[in-house]
Coordinates of N, CA and C in Angstrom, one line a residue:
X1 N -25.5 -21.6 29.5 CA -24.1 -21.5 29.1 C -23.9 -22.0 27.7
X2 N -24.5 -23.2 27.4 CA -24.4 -23.7 26.1 C -25.0 -22.8 25.0
X3 N -26.1 -22.1 25.4 CA -26.8 -21.2 24.5 C -25.9 -20.0 24.2
X4 N -25.2 -19.5 25.2 CA -24.3 -18.4 25.1 C -23.1 -18.7 24.2
X5 N -22.6 -19.9 24.4 CA -21.5 -20.4 23.6 C -21.9 -20.5 22.1
X6 N -23.1 -21.1 21.9 CA -23.6 -21.2 20.5 C -23.8 -19.9 19.8
X7 N -24.3 -18.9 20.6 CA -24.5 -17.6 20.0 C -23.2 -16.9 19.7
X8 N -22.2 -17.1 20.5 CA -20.8 -16.6 20.3 C -20.3 -17.2 19.0
X9 N -20.4 -18.5 18.8 CA -19.9 -19.1 17.5 C -20.7 -18.5 16.3
X10 N -22.0 -18.4 16.5 CA -22.8 -17.8 15.4 C -22.3 -16.4 15.0
X11 N -22.0 -15.6 16.0 CA -21.6 -14.2 15.8 C -20.2 -14.2 15.1
X12 N -19.3 -15.0 15.7 CA -18.0 -15.1 15.1 C -18.0 -15.5 13.6
X13 N -18.8 -16.5 13.3 CA -18.9 -17.0 12.0 C -19.5 -15.9 11.1
X14 N -20.5 -15.2 11.5 CA -21.1 -14.1 10.7 C -20.1 -13.0 10.4
X15 N -19.3 -12.6 11.4 CA -18.4 -11.5 11.3 C -17.2 -11.9 10.3
X16 N -16.7 -13.1 10.5 CA -15.7 -13.6 9.7 C -16.2 -13.8 8.2
X17 N -17.4 -14.3 8.1 CA -18.0 -14.5 6.7 C -18.0 -13.1 6.0
X18 N -18.4 -12.1 6.7 CA -18.4 -10.8 6.1 C -17.1 -10.2 5.8
X19 N -16.1 -10.4 6.7 CA -14.8 -9.8 6.6 C -13.9 -10.6 5.7
X20 N -14.1 -11.9 5.7 CA -13.2 -12.8 4.8 C -14.1 -13.8 4.1
X21 N -14.9 -13.4 3.1 CA -15.7 -14.3 2.4 C -14.9 -15.4 1.6
X22 N -13.7 -15.0 1.3 CA -12.8 -16.0 0.7 C -11.6 -16.2 1.6
X23 N -11.5 -17.4 2.2 CA -10.5 -17.8 3.1 C -9.9 -19.1 2.7
X24 N -8.6 -19.1 2.3 CA -8.0 -20.4 1.9 C -6.5 -20.4 2.2
X25 N -5.9 -21.5 2.0 CA -4.5 -21.6 2.4 C -3.6 -20.7 1.6
X26 N -2.6 -20.2 2.2 CA -1.6 -19.3 1.5 C -0.5 -20.1 0.9
X27 N -0.4 -21.4 1.1 CA 0.6 -22.2 0.5 C 0.3 -22.4 -1.0
X28 N 1.3 -22.4 -1.8 CA 1.2 -22.6 -3.3 C 1.3 -24.1 -3.6
X29 N 0.3 -24.5 -4.4 CA 0.4 -26.0 -4.8 C -0.5 -26.1 -6.0
X30 N -0.3 -27.2 -6.7 CA -1.1 -27.5 -7.9 C -1.9 -28.8 -7.8
X31 N -1.5 -29.7 -6.8 CA -2.2 -31.0 -6.7 C -2.0 -31.4 -5.2
X32 N -2.7 -32.5 -4.8 CA -2.6 -33.0 -3.5 C -1.2 -33.3 -3.0
X33 N -0.4 -33.9 -3.9 CA 0.9 -34.3 -3.5 C 1.7 -33.0 -3.1
X34 N 1.7 -32.0 -4.0 CA 2.4 -30.7 -3.7 C 1.9 -30.1 -2.4
X35 N 0.6 -30.2 -2.1 CA 0.1 -29.6 -0.9 C 0.6 -30.4 0.3
X36 N 0.6 -31.7 0.2 CA 1.2 -32.5 1.3 C 2.6 -32.2 1.6
X37 N 3.4 -32.0 0.6 CA 4.8 -31.6 0.7 C 4.9 -30.2 1.4
X38 N 4.1 -29.3 0.9 CA 4.2 -27.9 1.4 C 3.7 -27.8 2.9
X39 N 2.7 -28.6 3.2 CA 2.2 -28.5 4.6 C 3.3 -29.2 5.5
X40 N 3.9 -30.2 5.1 CA 5.0 -30.9 5.9 C 6.1 -29.9 6.1
X41 N 6.4 -29.1 5.1 CA 7.5 -28.2 5.2 C 7.1 -27.0 6.1
X42 N 5.8 -26.7 6.2 CA 5.4 -25.5 6.9 C 5.4 -25.6 8.4
X43 N 5.6 -26.8 8.9 CA 5.7 -26.9 10.4 C 6.8 -26.0 11.0
X44 N 6.4 -25.1 11.9 CA 7.3 -24.2 12.5 C 8.1 -23.4 11.5
X45 N 7.4 -23.1 10.4 CA 8.1 -22.3 9.3 C 6.9 -21.5 8.7
X46 N 7.3 -20.3 8.2 CA 6.2 -19.4 7.6 C 5.8 -20.0 6.2
X47 N 4.6 -19.7 5.8 CA 4.1 -20.1 4.5 C 4.9 -19.3 3.4
X48 N 5.3 -18.1 3.7 CA 6.1 -17.3 2.8 C 7.4 -18.0 2.4
X49 N 8.1 -18.4 3.5 CA 9.4 -19.1 3.2 C 9.2 -20.4 2.5
X50 N 8.1 -21.2 2.8 CA 7.8 -22.4 2.1 C 7.6 -22.1 0.6
X51 N 6.8 -21.1 0.3 CA 6.5 -20.8 -1.1 C 7.7 -20.3 -1.9
X52 N 8.7 -19.8 -1.2 CA 10.0 -19.4 -1.8 C 10.8 -20.7 -2.2
X53 N 10.5 -21.7 -1.4 CA 11.4 -23.0 -1.5 C 10.8 -24.0 -2.5
X54 N 9.5 -24.1 -2.5 CA 8.8 -25.2 -3.2 C 8.9 -25.2 -4.7
X55 N 9.0 -24.1 -5.4 CA 9.1 -24.1 -6.9 C 10.2 -25.0 -7.4
X56 N 11.4 -24.8 -6.9 CA 12.6 -25.6 -7.3 C 12.4 -27.1 -6.9
X57 N 11.9 -27.3 -5.7 CA 11.7 -28.7 -5.2 C 10.7 -29.4 -6.1
X58 N 9.5 -28.7 -6.4 CA 8.5 -29.4 -7.2 C 9.0 -29.6 -8.6
X59 N 9.9 -28.7 -9.1 CA 10.4 -28.9 -10.5 C 11.3 -30.2 -10.5
X60 N 12.0 -30.4 -9.4 CA 12.9 -31.6 -9.4 C 12.1 -32.8 -9.1
X61 N 11.1 -32.7 -8.2 CA 10.3 -33.9 -7.8 C 8.8 -33.6 -7.9
X62 N 8.3 -33.7 -9.1 CA 6.9 -33.3 -9.3 C 5.8 -34.2 -8.8
X63 N 6.3 -35.4 -8.4 CA 5.3 -36.4 -7.9 C 6.0 -37.4 -7.0
X64 N 5.1 -38.2 -6.4 CA 5.7 -39.2 -5.4 C 6.7 -40.1 -6.0
X65 N 6.5 -40.5 -7.2 CA 7.4 -41.4 -7.9 C 8.8 -40.9 -8.0
X66 N 8.9 -39.6 -8.4 CA 10.2 -39.0 -8.5 C 10.9 -38.8 -7.2
X67 N 10.1 -38.3 -6.2 CA 10.6 -38.0 -4.9 C 11.0 -39.3 -4.2
X68 N 10.3 -40.4 -4.4 CA 10.6 -41.7 -3.8 C 12.0 -42.2 -4.2
X69 N 12.5 -41.7 -5.3 CA 13.8 -42.1 -5.8 C 14.9 -41.3 -5.3
X70 N 14.6 -40.2 -4.6 CA 15.6 -39.3 -4.0 C 16.0 -39.7 -2.6
X71 N 17.2 -39.3 -2.3 CA 17.7 -39.6 -0.9 C 17.3 -38.3 -0.1
X72 N 17.3 -38.5 1.3 CA 17.1 -37.3 2.1 C 18.1 -36.2 1.8
X73 N 19.4 -36.6 1.5 CA 20.4 -35.6 1.2 C 20.1 -34.9 -0.1
X74 N 19.5 -35.6 -1.1 CA 19.1 -34.9 -2.3 C 18.0 -33.8 -2.0
X75 N 17.0 -34.2 -1.2 CA 15.9 -33.3 -0.9 C 16.4 -32.1 0.0
X76 N 17.3 -32.4 0.9 CA 17.9 -31.4 1.8 C 18.4 -30.2 1.0
X77 N 19.1 -30.5 -0.1 CA 19.7 -29.4 -0.9 C 18.7 -28.4 -1.4
X78 N 17.4 -28.8 -1.5 CA 16.4 -27.9 -2.0 C 15.7 -27.2 -0.8
X79 N 15.7 -27.8 0.4 CA 14.9 -27.2 1.5 C 15.8 -26.7 2.7
X80 N 17.1 -26.5 2.4 CA 18.0 -26.2 3.6 C 17.7 -24.8 4.2
X81 N 16.9 -24.0 3.5 CA 16.5 -22.7 4.1 C 15.3 -22.8 5.0
X82 N 14.7 -24.0 5.0 CA 13.5 -24.2 5.8 C 13.9 -24.7 7.2
X83 N 13.1 -24.4 8.2 CA 13.4 -24.9 9.6 C 13.4 -26.4 9.6
X84 N 14.3 -26.9 10.4 CA 14.5 -28.4 10.6 C 14.6 -29.1 9.3
X85 N 15.5 -28.7 8.4 CA 15.6 -29.3 7.1 C 16.0 -30.8 7.1
X86 N 16.9 -31.2 8.0 CA 17.3 -32.6 8.1 C 16.1 -33.5 8.3
X87 N 15.3 -33.2 9.4 CA 14.2 -34.1 9.7 C 13.2 -34.1 8.6
X88 N 12.9 -32.9 8.0 CA 11.9 -32.8 7.0 C 12.3 -33.5 5.7
X89 N 13.6 -33.5 5.4 CA 14.1 -34.2 4.2 C 13.9 -35.7 4.4
X90 N 14.1 -36.2 5.6 CA 13.9 -37.6 5.9 C 12.4 -38.0 5.8
X91 N 11.6 -37.1 6.3 CA 10.2 -37.3 6.3 C 9.6 -37.3 4.8
X92 N 10.1 -36.4 4.0 CA 9.6 -36.3 2.6 C 10.0 -37.5 1.8
X93 N 11.3 -38.0 2.0 CA 11.7 -39.2 1.3 C 10.9 -40.4 1.7
X94 N 10.7 -40.5 3.0 CA 10.0 -41.6 3.6 C 8.5 -41.6 3.2
X95 N 7.9 -40.4 3.2 CA 6.5 -40.2 2.8 C 6.3 -40.6 1.3
X96 N 7.2 -40.2 0.5 CA 7.1 -40.5 -1.0 C 7.2 -42.0 -1.2
X97 N 8.1 -42.6 -0.5 CA 8.2 -44.1 -0.7 C 7.0 -44.8 -0.1
X98 N 6.5 -44.4 1.0 CA 5.3 -45.0 1.5 C 4.1 -44.8 0.6
X99 N 4.0 -43.6 0.0 CA 2.9 -43.3 -1.0 C 3.0 -44.3 -2.1
X100 N 4.2 -44.5 -2.6 CA 4.3 -45.4 -3.8 C 4.1 -46.9 -3.4
X101 N 4.5 -47.3 -2.2 CA 4.4 -48.7 -1.8 C 3.0 -49.0 -1.4
X102 N 2.3 -48.1 -0.7 CA 1.0 -48.5 -0.1 C -0.2 -47.8 -0.9
X103 N 0.0 -46.7 -1.6 CA -1.1 -46.0 -2.2 C -0.9 -45.7 -3.7
X104 N 0.0 -46.4 -4.3 CA 0.2 -46.2 -5.7 C 0.5 -44.8 -6.1
X105 N 1.2 -44.1 -5.2 CA 1.6 -42.7 -5.5 C 0.5 -41.7 -5.3
X106 N -0.7 -42.1 -4.9 CA -1.8 -41.2 -4.8 C -2.0 -40.8 -3.3
X107 N -2.2 -39.5 -3.0 CA -2.4 -39.1 -1.6 C -3.7 -39.6 -1.1
X108 N -3.7 -40.4 0.0 CA -5.0 -40.9 0.5 C -5.9 -39.8 1.1
X109 N -7.2 -40.2 1.3 CA -8.2 -39.2 1.8 C -8.5 -39.3 3.2
X110 N -8.2 -40.4 3.9 CA -8.7 -40.5 5.3 C -7.6 -40.2 6.3
X111 N -8.0 -39.8 7.5 CA -7.1 -39.5 8.6 C -6.2 -40.7 8.9
X112 N -6.9 -41.8 9.0 CA -6.2 -43.1 9.3 C -5.0 -43.4 8.3
X113 N -5.3 -43.2 7.0 CA -4.3 -43.5 6.0 C -3.2 -42.5 6.0
X114 N -3.7 -41.2 6.0 CA -2.7 -40.1 5.9 C -1.7 -40.2 7.1
X115 N -2.1 -40.5 8.3 CA -1.2 -40.5 9.4 C -0.3 -41.7 9.5
X116 N -0.4 -42.6 8.5 CA 0.6 -43.7 8.4 C 1.8 -43.2 7.6
X117 N 1.7 -42.0 7.0 CA 2.9 -41.5 6.2 C 3.9 -40.8 7.1
X118 N 5.2 -41.0 6.9 CA 6.2 -40.4 7.7 C 6.1 -38.9 7.7
X119 N 6.1 -38.3 8.9 CA 6.1 -36.8 9.1 C 4.7 -36.3 9.0
X120 N 3.6 -37.1 8.9 CA 2.3 -36.6 8.8 C 1.5 -37.0 10.1
X121 N 1.3 -35.9 10.9 CA 0.5 -36.1 12.1 C -1.0 -35.7 11.8
X122 N -1.7 -35.6 12.9 CA -3.1 -35.3 12.8 C -3.4 -33.9 12.2
X123 N -2.6 -32.9 12.6 CA -2.8 -31.6 12.1 C -2.6 -31.5 10.5
X124 N -1.5 -32.1 10.1 CA -1.2 -32.1 8.6 C -2.3 -32.9 7.9
X125 N -2.7 -34.0 8.4 CA -3.8 -34.9 7.8 C -5.1 -34.1 7.7
X126 N -5.4 -33.3 8.7 CA -6.6 -32.5 8.7 C -6.6 -31.4 7.7
X127 N -5.4 -30.8 7.5 CA -5.3 -29.8 6.5 C -5.5 -30.4 5.1
X128 N -4.9 -31.5 4.8 CA -5.1 -32.2 3.5 C -6.6 -32.5 3.3
X129 N -7.2 -33.1 4.3 CA -8.7 -33.5 4.2 C -9.5 -32.3 3.9
X130 N -9.2 -31.2 4.7 CA -10.0 -30.0 4.6 C -9.8 -29.3 3.2
X131 N -8.6 -29.0 2.9 CA -8.2 -28.2 1.7 C -8.5 -29.0 0.4
X132 N -8.1 -30.2 0.3 CA -8.2 -31.0 -0.9 C -9.6 -31.5 -1.2
X133 N -10.2 -32.0 -0.1 CA -11.5 -32.6 -0.3 C -12.7 -31.9 0.4
X134 N -12.4 -30.8 1.0 CA -13.5 -30.0 1.6 C -14.1 -30.7 2.8
X135 N -13.4 -31.7 3.4 CA -14.0 -32.4 4.6 C -14.0 -31.5 5.8
X136 N -14.9 -31.9 6.7 CA -15.1 -31.1 8.0 C -14.0 -31.6 8.9
X137 N -12.8 -31.1 8.7 CA -11.6 -31.5 9.5 C -10.9 -30.2 10.0
X138 N -10.7 -30.1 11.3 CA -10.2 -28.9 11.8 C -8.7 -29.1 12.3
X139 N -7.8 -28.5 11.5 CA -6.4 -28.6 11.9 C -6.1 -27.5 12.9
X140 N -5.5 -27.8 14.0 CA -5.2 -26.9 15.1 C -3.7 -26.6 15.1
X141 N -3.3 -25.4 14.6 CA -1.9 -25.0 14.7 C -1.8 -24.0 15.8
X142 N -0.7 -23.3 15.9 CA -0.5 -22.3 17.0 C -1.5 -21.2 16.9
X143 N -1.8 -20.7 15.7 CA -2.7 -19.6 15.5 C -4.1 -20.0 15.9
X144 N -4.6 -21.2 15.4 CA -5.9 -21.6 15.8 C -6.0 -21.8 17.3
X145 N -5.0 -22.4 17.9 CA -5.0 -22.7 19.3 C -5.1 -21.3 20.1
X146 N -4.3 -20.4 19.8 CA -4.2 -19.1 20.5 C -5.5 -18.3 20.3
X147 N -6.0 -18.2 19.0 CA -7.1 -17.3 18.7 C -8.4 -17.9 19.3
X148 N -8.5 -19.2 19.3 CA -9.7 -19.9 19.8 C -9.8 -19.6 21.3
X149 N -8.7 -19.7 22.0 CA -8.7 -19.3 23.5 C -9.0 -17.9 23.7
X150 N -8.4 -17.0 23.0 CA -8.5 -15.6 23.2 C -10.0 -15.1 23.0
X151 N -10.6 -15.6 21.9 CA -11.9 -15.2 21.6 C -12.9 -15.7 22.6
X152 N -12.6 -16.9 23.2 CA -13.5 -17.5 24.1 C -14.3 -18.7 23.5
X153 N -13.8 -19.1 22.4 CA -14.5 -20.2 21.7 C -14.2 -21.5 22.4
X154 N -13.1 -21.6 23.1 CA -12.7 -22.8 23.8 C -12.3 -22.4 25.3
X155 N -12.6 -23.3 26.2 CA -12.3 -23.0 27.6 C -10.8 -23.2 27.9
X156 N -10.4 -22.7 29.1 CA -9.0 -22.9 29.5 C -8.6 -24.3 29.6
X157 N -9.6 -25.2 30.0 CA -9.2 -26.6 30.2 C -8.8 -27.3 28.9
X158 N -9.0 -26.7 27.8 CA -8.6 -27.2 26.5 C -7.1 -26.9 26.3
X159 N -6.2 -27.7 26.8 CA -4.8 -27.4 26.8 C -4.0 -28.1 25.7
X160 N -4.6 -28.9 24.9 CA -3.9 -29.6 23.8 C -4.6 -29.3 22.5
X161 N -3.9 -29.4 21.4 CA -4.5 -29.2 20.1 C -5.7 -30.1 19.8
X162 N -5.6 -31.3 20.3 CA -6.7 -32.3 20.1 C -8.0 -31.8 20.8
X163 N -7.8 -31.3 22.1 CA -9.0 -30.9 22.9 C -9.6 -29.6 22.3
X164 N -8.8 -28.8 21.7 CA -9.3 -27.6 21.0 C -10.1 -28.0 19.8
X165 N -9.5 -28.9 19.0 CA -10.2 -29.4 17.8 C -11.6 -30.0 18.2
X166 N -11.6 -30.8 19.2 CA -12.9 -31.4 19.6 C -13.9 -30.4 20.0
X167 N -13.5 -29.4 20.8 CA -14.4 -28.3 21.3 C -14.9 -27.5 20.1
X168 N -14.0 -27.1 19.2 CA -14.5 -26.4 18.0 C -15.5 -27.2 17.1
X169 N -15.2 -28.4 17.0 CA -16.1 -29.3 16.2 C -17.5 -29.5 16.8
X170 N -17.6 -29.3 18.1 CA -18.9 -29.4 18.8 C -19.8 -28.3 18.3
X171 N -19.3 -27.1 18.0 CA -20.1 -25.9 17.8 C -20.1 -25.4 16.3
X172 N -19.1 -25.8 15.5 CA -19.0 -25.3 14.2 C -19.9 -26.2 13.2
X173 N -20.7 -25.6 12.4 CA -21.5 -26.4 11.5 C -20.5 -27.1 10.5
X174 N -20.8 -28.3 10.1 CA -19.8 -29.1 9.3 C -19.4 -28.4 8.0
X175 N -20.4 -27.7 7.4 CA -20.0 -27.0 6.1 C -19.1 -25.8 6.3
X176 N -19.0 -25.3 7.5 CA -18.3 -24.1 7.8 C -16.8 -24.5 8.2
X177 N -16.6 -25.7 8.7 CA -15.3 -26.1 9.3 C -14.1 -25.8 8.4
X178 N -14.2 -26.2 7.1 CA -13.0 -25.9 6.3 C -12.6 -24.4 6.2
X179 N -13.6 -23.6 6.1 CA -13.4 -22.1 6.0 C -13.0 -21.6 7.3
X180 N -13.6 -22.1 8.4 CA -13.3 -21.6 9.8 C -11.8 -21.9 10.1
X181 N -11.3 -23.0 9.7 CA -9.9 -23.3 9.9 C -9.0 -22.1 9.3
X182 N -9.3 -21.7 8.1 CA -8.5 -20.6 7.5 C -8.8 -19.2 8.2
X183 N -10.1 -19.0 8.5 CA -10.4 -17.8 9.2 C -9.5 -17.6 10.5
X184 N -9.5 -18.6 11.3 CA -8.7 -18.6 12.5 C -7.2 -18.4 12.3
X185 N -6.7 -19.1 11.3 CA -5.3 -19.0 11.0 C -4.9 -17.6 10.5
X186 N -5.7 -17.1 9.5 CA -5.4 -15.8 8.9 C -5.6 -14.7 9.9
X187 N -6.6 -14.8 10.8 CA -6.9 -13.8 11.9 C -5.7 -13.8 12.8
X188 N -5.2 -15.0 13.2 CA -4.0 -15.1 14.1 C -2.8 -14.6 13.4
X189 N -2.6 -14.8 12.1 CA -1.4 -14.4 11.4 C -1.3 -12.8 11.2
X190 N -2.5 -12.2 11.0 CA -2.4 -10.8 10.6 C -3.1 -9.8 11.5
X191 N -3.9 -10.3 12.4 CA -4.6 -9.4 13.4 C -4.4 -9.8 14.8
X192 N -4.7 -11.0 15.2 CA -4.6 -11.4 16.6 C -3.2 -12.1 16.8
X193 N -2.2 -11.3 16.6 CA -0.8 -11.9 16.7 C -0.5 -12.2 18.2
X194 N 0.5 -13.0 18.4 CA 0.8 -13.5 19.8 C 1.2 -12.3 20.7
X195 N 2.1 -11.4 20.2 CA 2.6 -10.4 21.1 C 1.9 -9.0 21.0
X196 N 1.5 -8.7 19.8 CA 0.9 -7.4 19.6 C -0.4 -7.5 18.8
X197 N -1.5 -8.0 19.4 CA -2.7 -8.1 18.7 C -3.3 -6.8 18.3
X198 N -3.9 -6.7 17.2 CA -4.4 -5.4 16.7 C -5.9 -5.3 17.1
X199 N -6.2 -5.2 18.4 CA -7.5 -5.3 18.9 C -8.4 -4.2 18.3
X200 N -7.9 -3.0 18.1 CA -8.7 -1.9 17.7 C -9.2 -2.0 16.3
X201 N -8.6 -2.9 15.5 CA -9.1 -3.1 14.1 C -9.6 -4.5 13.9
X202 N -9.9 -5.1 15.0 CA -10.4 -6.5 14.9 C -11.9 -6.6 14.6
X203 N -12.3 -7.5 13.7 CA -13.7 -7.6 13.4 C -14.5 -8.2 14.5
X204 N -13.8 -8.7 15.5 CA -14.5 -9.3 16.7 C -14.6 -8.4 17.9
X205 N -14.3 -7.1 17.7 CA -14.4 -6.2 18.8 C -15.8 -6.2 19.4
X206 N -15.8 -6.3 20.7 CA -17.1 -6.3 21.4 C -17.5 -7.7 21.8
X207 N -17.0 -8.7 21.2 CA -17.4 -10.1 21.6 C -16.2 -10.9 22.0
X208 N -15.0 -10.4 21.8 CA -13.8 -11.2 22.1 C -13.6 -11.2 23.6
X209 N -13.3 -12.3 24.2 CA -13.2 -12.4 25.7 C -12.0 -11.7 26.2
X210 N -10.9 -11.6 25.5 CA -9.7 -11.0 26.0 C -9.3 -9.8 25.2
X211 N -10.3 -9.1 24.6 CA -10.0 -7.9 23.9 C -9.4 -6.8 24.7
X212 N -8.3 -6.2 24.2 CA -7.6 -5.2 24.9 C -8.3 -3.8 24.6
X213 N -8.6 -3.1 25.7 CA -9.3 -1.8 25.5 C -8.2 -0.7 25.3
X214 N -8.3 0.0 24.2 CA -7.4 1.0 23.9 C -6.1 0.4 23.3
X215 N -5.1 1.3 23.0 CA -3.9 0.8 22.4 C -2.7 1.0 23.3

């Protein structure tokens, strides 16, 4: 069973590598602080909407120091078109203040430090570690969760994002993890959608556990 699982991972990696040799975040950012803000805003919101919102926000608050001086109400004015703007405005204001107080305005590198920031959970921290520093950190969002189960990379008993993360990390080579995170997200976003997966044009045809036959 373990051997079959290992072979499935190897085949999935090989196919994604050929189909998506370049796989990276679709969020627009210029530095770790901007990425942290963008990822915070992207929770239950599309990257497209976030990218429409952040230019004006970043122009007003280009770093932790400037954002730390803003009130949640100030920030809200820039992000009101984003989902859950009230909570996210509070998180961003608190996050910027914590960055200034505890980290000199610099985004920290470790999971333990990142998750001390308001609004930053394990998923967001893993994105920052992976994208900014290329660490072997697997952020499990709804796309990663869904696609991993559908393909058969994780068993049904993995019912939480954390359990999916741990299962994927067992089989993914460390140097592949950062790219694999984006492979699964982009695949879920554009091919293996929740309601209407495009199975007939999927690069994983023939090896996907829940592949739909025909259209």
